[in-house]
Coordinates of C-alpha atoms and ligand atoms in Angstrom, one line a residue:
M1 CA 88.3 108.4 121.7
Y2 CA 85.0 110.2 120.9
I3 CA 83.5 109.8 117.5
S4 CA 82.6 113.5 117.5
K5 CA 86.4 114.2 117.5
A6 CA 87.2 111.6 114.9
F7 CA 87.4 112.2 111.1
I8 CA 84.9 109.7 109.9
P9 CA 82.8 111.6 107.2
I10 CA 79.8 109.3 107.0
L11 CA 77.3 109.7 104.1
K12 CA 73.5 109.4 104.7
N13 CA 72.9 107.4 101.5
N14 CA 74.8 105.1 99.2
P15 CA 76.6 107.1 96.6
S16 CA 75.0 106.4 93.2
E17 CA 78.3 106.1 91.4
A18 CA 79.3 102.9 93.3
K19 CA 78.2 99.7 91.7
I20 CA 79.5 97.1 94.2
K21 CA 79.1 96.8 97.9
S22 CA 82.7 97.4 98.9
H23 CA 82.9 100.6 96.9
Q24 CA 79.5 101.8 98.3
L25 CA 80.5 101.0 101.9
M26 CA 84.0 102.5 101.7
L27 CA 82.6 105.8 100.3
R28 CA 79.6 105.7 102.7
T29 CA 81.7 105.2 105.9
G30 CA 84.3 107.7 104.8
M31 CA 87.2 105.2 104.3
I32 CA 88.3 106.6 101.0
K33 CA 87.8 109.6 98.8
Q34 CA 88.4 109.7 95.1
S35 CA 90.9 112.2 94.1
S36 CA 90.8 111.6 90.4
A37 CA 89.9 108.7 88.1
G38 CA 91.2 105.5 89.7
I39 CA 93.2 107.4 92.3
Y40 CA 92.1 107.6 96.0
S41 CA 93.0 109.2 99.2
W42 CA 92.8 106.9 102.2
L43 CA 90.9 108.6 105.0
P44 CA 91.6 107.6 108.7
L45 CA 89.2 104.7 108.9
G46 CA 90.2 103.1 105.6
F47 CA 93.9 103.8 106.3
K48 CA 93.7 102.1 109.7
V49 CA 92.2 98.9 108.2
M50 CA 94.8 98.9 105.3
K51 CA 97.7 99.3 107.8
K52 CA 96.5 96.4 109.8
I53 CA 96.3 94.2 106.7
E54 CA 99.8 95.4 105.7
K55 CA 101.1 94.4 109.2
I56 CA 99.7 90.8 108.8
V57 CA 101.1 90.5 105.3
R58 CA 104.5 91.7 106.6
E59 CA 104.6 89.3 109.6
E60 CA 103.8 86.3 107.3
Q61 CA 106.5 87.3 104.9
N62 CA 109.0 87.6 107.7
K63 CA 108.1 84.2 109.0
I64 CA 109.3 82.4 105.9
G65 CA 112.6 84.3 106.0
A66 CA 111.9 87.0 103.5
H67 CA 113.7 90.3 104.0
E68 CA 111.9 93.6 103.7
L69 CA 113.4 96.6 101.7
L70 CA 111.9 99.6 100.0
M71 CA 112.3 100.4 96.4
P72 CA 111.1 103.8 95.0
T73 CA 107.9 104.3 93.1
I74 CA 109.7 106.1 90.3
Q75 CA 112.1 104.0 88.2
S76 CA 114.4 104.7 85.3
S77 CA 113.4 103.3 81.9
E78 CA 117.0 101.9 81.4
I79 CA 116.5 98.6 83.1
W80 CA 113.1 98.1 81.5
K81 CA 114.8 98.6 78.1
E82 CA 117.3 95.9 79.1
S83 CA 114.5 93.4 79.9
G84 CA 112.6 94.4 76.8
R85 CA 109.5 95.2 78.8
Y86 CA 109.6 99.0 78.2
E87 CA 107.9 98.6 74.9
D88 CA 105.8 95.5 75.8
Y89 CA 104.1 97.0 78.8
G90 CA 102.3 99.4 76.6
D91 CA 99.8 102.1 77.7
E92 CA 99.4 100.6 81.2
M93 CA 102.7 102.1 82.2
L94 CA 102.8 105.7 83.3
R95 CA 105.8 107.3 81.6
I96 CA 107.3 110.5 82.9
K97 CA 110.1 112.8 81.7
D98 CA 112.3 114.6 84.2
R99 CA 113.8 118.1 83.7
Q100 CA 116.9 116.5 82.0
N101 CA 114.5 114.9 79.6
R102 CA 115.3 111.5 81.0
E103 CA 112.6 108.8 80.5
M104 CA 111.3 107.7 83.9
L105 CA 108.2 105.7 84.9
Y106 CA 106.0 105.1 87.9
G107 CA 106.6 101.4 88.7
P108 CA 103.8 99.0 87.8
T109 CA 105.9 96.1 89.3
N110 CA 109.5 95.6 90.2
E111 CA 111.1 92.6 88.6
E112 CA 113.7 94.7 86.8
L113 CA 114.6 96.9 89.7
I114 CA 115.0 94.1 92.2
T115 CA 117.1 92.1 89.6
E116 CA 119.3 95.2 89.2
I117 CA 119.8 95.5 93.0
F118 CA 120.5 91.8 93.2
R119 CA 123.1 91.6 90.4
S120 CA 125.1 94.5 91.8
S121 CA 125.8 92.8 95.1
I122 CA 125.2 89.0 95.0
K123 CA 127.9 87.1 93.0
S124 CA 128.0 83.7 94.6
Y125 CA 125.6 80.8 95.1
K126 CA 126.7 80.8 98.8
L127 CA 124.4 83.8 99.4
L128 CA 121.4 82.1 98.0
P129 CA 118.5 81.7 98.4
Q130 CA 117.4 85.4 98.7
L131 CA 113.8 86.2 99.4
L132 CA 113.2 90.0 99.2
Y133 CA 110.0 92.0 99.4
H134 CA 108.7 95.5 99.7
I135 CA 105.2 97.0 100.3
Q136 CA 104.9 100.0 98.0
W137 CA 102.5 101.9 95.8
K138 CA 102.2 100.9 92.2
F139 CA 100.7 102.6 89.3
R140 CA 99.0 100.9 86.3
D141 CA 97.1 103.1 83.9
E142 CA 94.1 100.7 83.7
L143 CA 91.9 101.1 80.7
R144 CA 88.8 101.0 82.8
P145 CA 89.4 101.7 86.5
R146 CA 86.3 100.7 88.4
F147 CA 84.9 99.3 91.6
G148 CA 86.7 101.8 93.8
I149 CA 90.0 100.6 95.1
M150 CA 89.4 97.1 93.7
R151 CA 90.6 98.0 90.2
C152 CA 92.2 101.4 90.5
R153 CA 95.3 103.0 89.0
E154 CA 97.3 103.7 92.1
F155 CA 97.3 100.8 94.5
F156 CA 99.3 99.4 97.4
M157 CA 101.0 96.0 96.8
K158 CA 103.3 93.7 98.5
D159 CA 105.6 92.2 95.9
A160 CA 108.3 89.7 96.8
Y161 CA 111.0 88.2 94.6
S162 CA 113.0 85.0 95.1
F163 CA 116.5 84.2 93.8
D164 CA 117.8 80.6 93.7
I165 CA 120.6 78.5 92.3
N166 CA 118.4 75.9 90.4
D167 CA 114.9 74.8 89.7
E168 CA 114.6 72.6 92.7
E169 CA 115.6 75.3 95.2
A170 CA 113.4 77.8 93.3
F171 CA 110.4 75.5 93.7
F172 CA 111.1 75.4 97.4
S173 CA 111.1 79.2 97.6
Y174 CA 107.8 79.2 95.5
N175 CA 106.3 76.8 98.0
K176 CA 107.3 78.9 101.0
F177 CA 105.3 81.8 99.5
F178 CA 102.5 79.4 98.7
L179 CA 102.3 78.6 102.4
S180 CA 102.7 82.2 103.6
Y181 CA 99.8 83.2 101.4
L182 CA 97.5 80.6 102.8
R183 CA 98.5 81.7 106.3
T184 CA 98.0 85.4 105.5
F185 CA 94.5 85.0 104.1
K186 CA 93.5 82.8 106.9
R187 CA 94.5 85.5 109.4
L188 CA 92.3 87.9 107.5
D189 CA 89.5 85.4 107.9
L190 CA 89.3 84.8 104.1
T191 CA 89.0 81.6 102.3
A192 CA 91.4 82.1 99.4
I193 CA 91.8 79.2 97.0
P194 CA 95.1 78.8 95.0
M195 CA 94.2 78.3 91.4
A196 CA 96.4 77.3 88.5
A197 CA 96.8 80.5 86.5
D198 CA 98.1 81.7 83.2
T199 CA 101.5 83.5 83.5
G200 CA 100.4 86.4 81.4
P201 CA 102.9 89.2 80.5
I202 CA 105.1 88.3 83.4
G203 CA 105.8 85.0 81.7
G204 CA 107.1 81.8 83.0
N205 CA 105.9 78.3 83.7
L206 CA 104.4 77.9 87.2
S207 CA 101.8 80.2 88.6
H208 CA 98.9 80.3 91.1
E209 CA 96.3 83.0 91.7
F210 CA 94.8 83.2 95.1
I211 CA 91.1 83.8 94.7
I212 CA 88.3 84.5 97.1
L213 CA 84.7 83.8 96.0
A214 CA 82.5 86.8 95.4
E215 CA 79.7 87.4 92.9
T216 CA 81.2 90.8 92.0
G217 CA 84.6 89.3 91.3
E218 CA 86.1 89.9 87.9
S219 CA 87.7 86.4 87.5
K220 CA 85.6 83.6 86.3
I221 CA 86.5 80.4 88.1
F222 CA 85.9 76.7 87.6
T223 CA 86.6 74.4 90.5
D224 CA 86.1 71.2 92.4
K225 CA 84.2 72.1 95.5
R226 CA 86.3 69.7 97.6
I227 CA 89.2 72.1 97.4
F228 CA 87.5 74.1 100.1
D229 CA 88.0 71.3 102.6
V230 CA 91.8 71.1 102.2
N231 CA 93.4 71.7 105.6
S232 CA 96.6 73.7 105.4
N233 CA 97.5 73.3 109.0
G234 CA 100.6 71.5 110.3
F235 CA 103.0 71.9 107.3
D236 CA 106.6 72.7 108.1
I237 CA 108.9 75.0 106.2
E238 CA 110.8 72.1 104.8
K239 CA 111.0 70.9 101.2
K240 CA 109.0 67.7 101.3
S241 CA 106.3 69.1 103.6
L242 CA 105.7 72.1 101.5
E243 CA 105.5 70.1 98.3
D244 CA 102.9 67.9 100.0
L245 CA 100.9 71.0 100.8
R246 CA 100.8 72.2 97.3
K247 CA 99.9 68.7 96.1
Q248 CA 97.0 68.7 98.5
Y249 CA 95.5 71.6 96.5
E250 CA 96.7 70.6 93.1
K251 CA 94.8 67.3 93.4
F252 CA 91.6 69.3 92.7
Y253 CA 90.7 71.0 89.5
A254 CA 90.7 74.8 90.2
V255 CA 91.3 77.3 87.4
T256 CA 90.4 80.7 86.2
D257 CA 88.9 81.3 82.7
E258 CA 92.2 81.7 80.9
K259 CA 93.1 78.1 81.8
F260 CA 89.6 76.7 81.6
N261 CA 89.0 73.7 79.4
K262 CA 85.5 72.3 79.4
K263 CA 86.4 68.8 78.5
E264 CA 89.1 68.6 81.2
F265 CA 86.7 70.0 83.8
E266 CA 84.0 67.5 83.0
E267 CA 86.5 64.6 83.0
K268 CA 88.2 65.5 86.2
V269 CA 85.3 66.7 88.4
S270 CA 82.1 64.7 89.0
K271 CA 78.9 66.7 88.4
E272 CA 78.0 67.2 92.1
N273 CA 81.4 68.6 92.8
R274 CA 81.6 71.2 90.0
L275 CA 81.4 74.8 90.9
T276 CA 81.4 77.6 88.4
T277 CA 81.4 81.1 89.9
K278 CA 83.3 84.3 90.2
G279 CA 86.1 85.5 92.4
I280 CA 88.5 88.2 93.3
E281 CA 92.2 87.8 92.8
V282 CA 93.9 88.9 96.0
G283 CA 97.3 87.4 95.3
H284 CA 99.4 86.0 92.5
I285 CA 102.6 84.0 92.5
F286 CA 104.9 83.2 89.5
Y287 CA 107.9 81.1 88.9
F288 CA 109.7 82.3 85.7
G289 CA 113.3 80.9 85.9
D290 CA 115.8 83.2 84.1
K291 CA 113.3 85.3 82.2
Y292 CA 114.7 88.5 83.8
S293 CA 118.1 87.3 85.1
K294 CA 119.2 86.4 81.6
P295 CA 118.6 89.7 79.8
L296 CA 119.6 91.7 82.9
N297 CA 122.7 89.5 83.3
A298 CA 122.2 88.5 87.0
A299 CA 124.4 85.5 87.3
V300 CA 126.2 83.8 90.3
D301 CA 129.3 81.6 90.6
L302 CA 128.3 77.9 91.0
P303 CA 130.2 75.4 93.2
G304 CA 132.2 74.0 90.3
G305 CA 133.4 77.4 89.1
K306 CA 130.9 77.9 86.4
K307 CA 128.4 80.7 86.3
D308 CA 124.7 80.6 85.8
F309 CA 121.7 83.0 85.7
V310 CA 119.7 82.9 88.9
K311 CA 116.3 81.4 88.9
M312 CA 113.6 83.8 90.0
G313 CA 110.0 84.0 91.0
S314 CA 107.7 86.9 92.0
Y315 CA 104.9 87.0 94.5
G316 CA 102.2 89.8 94.7
I317 CA 99.5 90.5 97.2
G318 CA 97.0 93.4 96.6
V319 CA 97.1 95.0 100.0
S320 CA 94.8 97.8 99.2
R321 CA 92.5 95.6 97.1
L322 CA 92.2 93.3 100.2
V323 CA 90.3 96.0 102.1
G324 CA 87.6 95.9 99.4
A325 CA 87.8 92.1 99.1
I326 CA 87.1 91.6 102.8
I327 CA 84.1 93.9 102.5
E328 CA 82.8 91.8 99.6
A329 CA 83.2 88.7 101.6
K330 CA 81.7 90.0 104.9
Y331 CA 79.2 92.8 104.2
D332 CA 75.5 91.9 104.3
E333 CA 74.2 94.5 101.9
K334 CA 70.5 93.8 102.6
E335 CA 70.7 94.2 106.4
E336 CA 73.4 96.8 106.1
I337 CA 75.6 95.0 108.5
M338 CA 79.4 94.8 108.2
K339 CA 81.6 92.9 110.6
W340 CA 85.4 93.3 110.1
P341 CA 87.5 90.3 111.2
M342 CA 89.0 91.1 114.6
S343 CA 92.5 91.1 113.1
V344 CA 91.8 94.2 110.9
A345 CA 88.8 95.9 112.5
P346 CA 89.2 99.7 112.6
Y347 CA 88.1 99.6 116.3
E348 CA 87.4 96.4 118.3
V349 CA 84.5 97.7 120.4
A350 CA 82.0 100.6 120.0
I351 CA 80.7 102.0 123.2
I352 CA 77.3 103.4 122.5
P353 CA 75.7 105.4 125.3
L354 CA 72.3 107.1 125.0
V355 CA 73.4 110.6 125.7
N356 CA 71.0 113.0 127.5
K357 CA 71.6 116.7 127.8
N358 CA 70.5 116.8 131.5
D359 CA 72.2 113.6 132.6
N360 CA 75.9 112.8 132.1
S361 CA 75.8 109.4 133.8
N362 CA 75.9 107.3 130.7
L363 CA 78.7 109.2 129.1
E364 CA 80.7 108.9 132.4
K365 CA 80.1 105.2 132.4
A366 CA 81.3 105.1 128.8
N367 CA 84.5 106.9 129.7
N368 CA 85.2 104.4 132.5
I369 CA 84.6 101.5 130.2
F370 CA 86.9 103.0 127.6
K371 CA 89.7 103.4 130.1
H372 CA 89.3 99.8 131.3
L373 CA 89.4 98.5 127.7
N374 CA 92.3 100.7 126.8
N375 CA 94.2 99.4 129.8
N376 CA 93.7 96.0 128.5
N377 CA 94.9 96.8 125.0
I378 CA 91.4 96.9 123.5
D379 CA 90.8 99.6 120.9
S380 CA 87.4 101.2 121.4
I381 CA 85.5 104.3 120.3
I382 CA 82.7 106.1 122.2
D383 CA 79.7 107.5 120.3
D384 CA 79.2 110.7 122.3
T385 CA 76.8 112.3 119.9
D386 CA 73.2 113.0 120.9
E387 CA 71.7 110.9 118.1
N388 CA 69.1 108.4 119.0
F389 CA 70.0 104.9 120.0
S390 CA 68.9 103.1 116.9
S391 CA 70.7 105.5 114.5
K392 CA 73.9 105.1 116.5
I393 CA 73.6 101.3 116.3
K394 CA 72.9 101.5 112.6
K395 CA 76.0 103.6 112.1
F396 CA 78.3 101.1 113.8
N397 CA 76.6 98.2 112.0
L398 CA 77.8 100.0 108.9
I399 CA 81.3 100.9 110.1
G400 CA 81.6 97.2 111.0
V401 CA 83.1 97.4 114.5
P402 CA 82.7 93.8 115.5
Y403 CA 81.4 94.4 119.1
Q404 CA 79.2 97.0 120.7
I405 CA 78.5 97.9 124.3
L406 CA 75.1 99.6 124.7
L407 CA 74.4 102.0 127.5
G408 CA 70.7 102.7 127.4
K409 CA 68.0 104.1 129.7
K410 CA 67.9 101.0 131.8
S411 CA 71.7 100.8 132.1
D412 CA 72.3 100.2 135.7
G413 CA 74.6 98.2 138.0
D414 CA 77.6 96.2 136.9
L415 CA 76.2 94.4 133.9
F416 CA 76.2 95.9 130.4
E417 CA 74.4 95.0 127.2
F418 CA 77.2 93.6 125.0
K419 CA 76.6 92.5 121.5
E420 CA 78.3 91.1 118.5
V421 CA 77.3 93.0 115.4
G422 CA 74.2 91.5 113.9
K423 CA 73.4 89.3 116.9
D424 CA 71.3 89.6 120.1
P425 CA 72.9 91.3 123.1
K426 CA 74.0 89.6 126.3
N427 CA 74.4 91.0 129.8
L428 CA 78.0 90.9 130.9
S429 CA 80.3 92.6 133.3
I430 CA 83.2 94.6 132.1
E431 CA 85.6 91.9 133.3
Q432 CA 83.7 89.3 131.3
I433 CA 83.6 91.5 128.2
T434 CA 87.4 92.2 128.5
K435 CA 88.1 88.5 128.9
F436 CA 85.9 87.5 125.9
I437 CA 87.5 90.1 123.6
T438 CA 91.0 89.2 124.6
E439 CA 90.2 85.6 123.8
Q440 CA 88.9 86.6 120.4
K441 CA 92.1 88.5 119.7
E442 CA 94.3 85.6 120.8
K443 CA 92.7 83.4 118.2
I444 CA 94.1 85.4 115.3
Ligands
ATP1 P1 94.3 91.6 87.6 O1 94.3 90.3 86.9 O2 93.3 91.8 88.7 O3 94.4 92.8 86.7 P2 97.1 91.3 87.7 O4 97.2 89.9 87.4 O5 97.4 92.3 86.7 O6 95.7 91.6 88.3 P3 99.4 91.1 89.4 O7 100.4 91.7 88.5 O8 99.3 89.7 89.6 O9 98.0 91.7 89.0 O10 99.5 91.9 90.8 C1 99.4 91.3 92.1 C2 98.2 91.7 92.9 O11 98.0 93.2 92.9 C3 96.9 91.2 92.3 O12 96.7 89.9 92.7 C4 95.9 92.1 92.8 O13 95.5 91.7 94.1 C5 96.6 93.4 92.9 N1 96.2 94.3 91.8 C6 96.6 94.2 90.5 N2 96.1 95.2 89.8 C7 95.4 96.0 90.6 C8 94.6 97.2 90.4 N3 94.4 97.7 89.2 N4 94.0 97.7 91.5 C9 94.1 97.1 92.7 N5 94.8 96.0 93.0 C10 95.4 95.4 91.9
MG2 MG1 97.6 88.5 88.5

């Protein structure tokens, strides 16, 4: 793949409307384009990253036994009237009328619709638990959309829902998602901390927000630093083990501003361990019992012949927001260097030849390297433009391809200048490069 043939509309300068680094970088490298306030088109580079994130999210949902389905973006107002949220949701809900004058809406979330699907087919406790999820666009008419795709109106979300027979089983489901979230964010090379959260308009009694630290984050957080040292490895998908995992985290004070209590913070956390900072919410999990199953009448037959409303939880991940969140965590604004985690990088290697009109040799070498990498399942891109070397390197530093192969004037023989973005180059053979990159990929 030649960059001259790709659709990567790079801007020379930072767009002035962007206030935070992820928004700047995404516009600058042509990942997204605003189509109207808080609504974006995803251009090839941005779309590729988002799709890779989606794939990881999906794999980790499947690993805990959740089943994927797909609900529509447009919903009928009927079920929202049943739950009582049609009024409550207020102006954030985009309401639409069809040609028959029926009240429809663009889904901001899916508790009602999934409950309706559940109640129409599951009647017995024998079919529980059920963990269902979809990855679908949502619309929330945010009062102040801002920061690009971080707080926009149309966004891509993974939302999962659990259905259980009683609280004990429901907590087990909750904890499965708790684990899957830790695993998901780890594969994205993010440190996401589960924090006790307010349950907000979704309601209920148990909730965690998964927050990554960032100065530009909108959530204020108060935490015990030692929570960063908790090791989430080695826990099995089994009741006791998952409860232990959650307890490991809950030992430490970690809350967002809605739950913050100064006295409690000072009592529970010694001075040297206190951290007050900001973060980005990338995921949110809730347990809310029969909050929706009761008004929507989703009940199952119990072993003794009685009937009861199912106990539900819901579990969201901001798939599109994560693209920006990773940039906030990884982009060095001062040096203008981005390095995508290998697991979601838009390309894994950039092949950067110095191209000379009268001499094709570097471009030929680049083509051969490309073929070799491609045969080894390594996704690379060749910069075939006639720009000078340093501007090419700068461009890829910005795009954030994690590794670069430089073919300059002196490029001769079997060794190539190979460098990790932002670091010094090393001379390696193509076999050594392939081996190294393959090893990096296997780590994810
Ligand atoms: P926030 O507190 O940021 O407004 P929320 O609590 O309203 O989010 P949830 O209902 O918990 O959001 O949605 C699940 C996830 O969807 C959030 O953790 C976040 O990552 C993402 N998300 C929510 N609102 C937006 C938005 N306006 N733009 C992009 N992503 C969003
Ligand atoms: Mg939330």
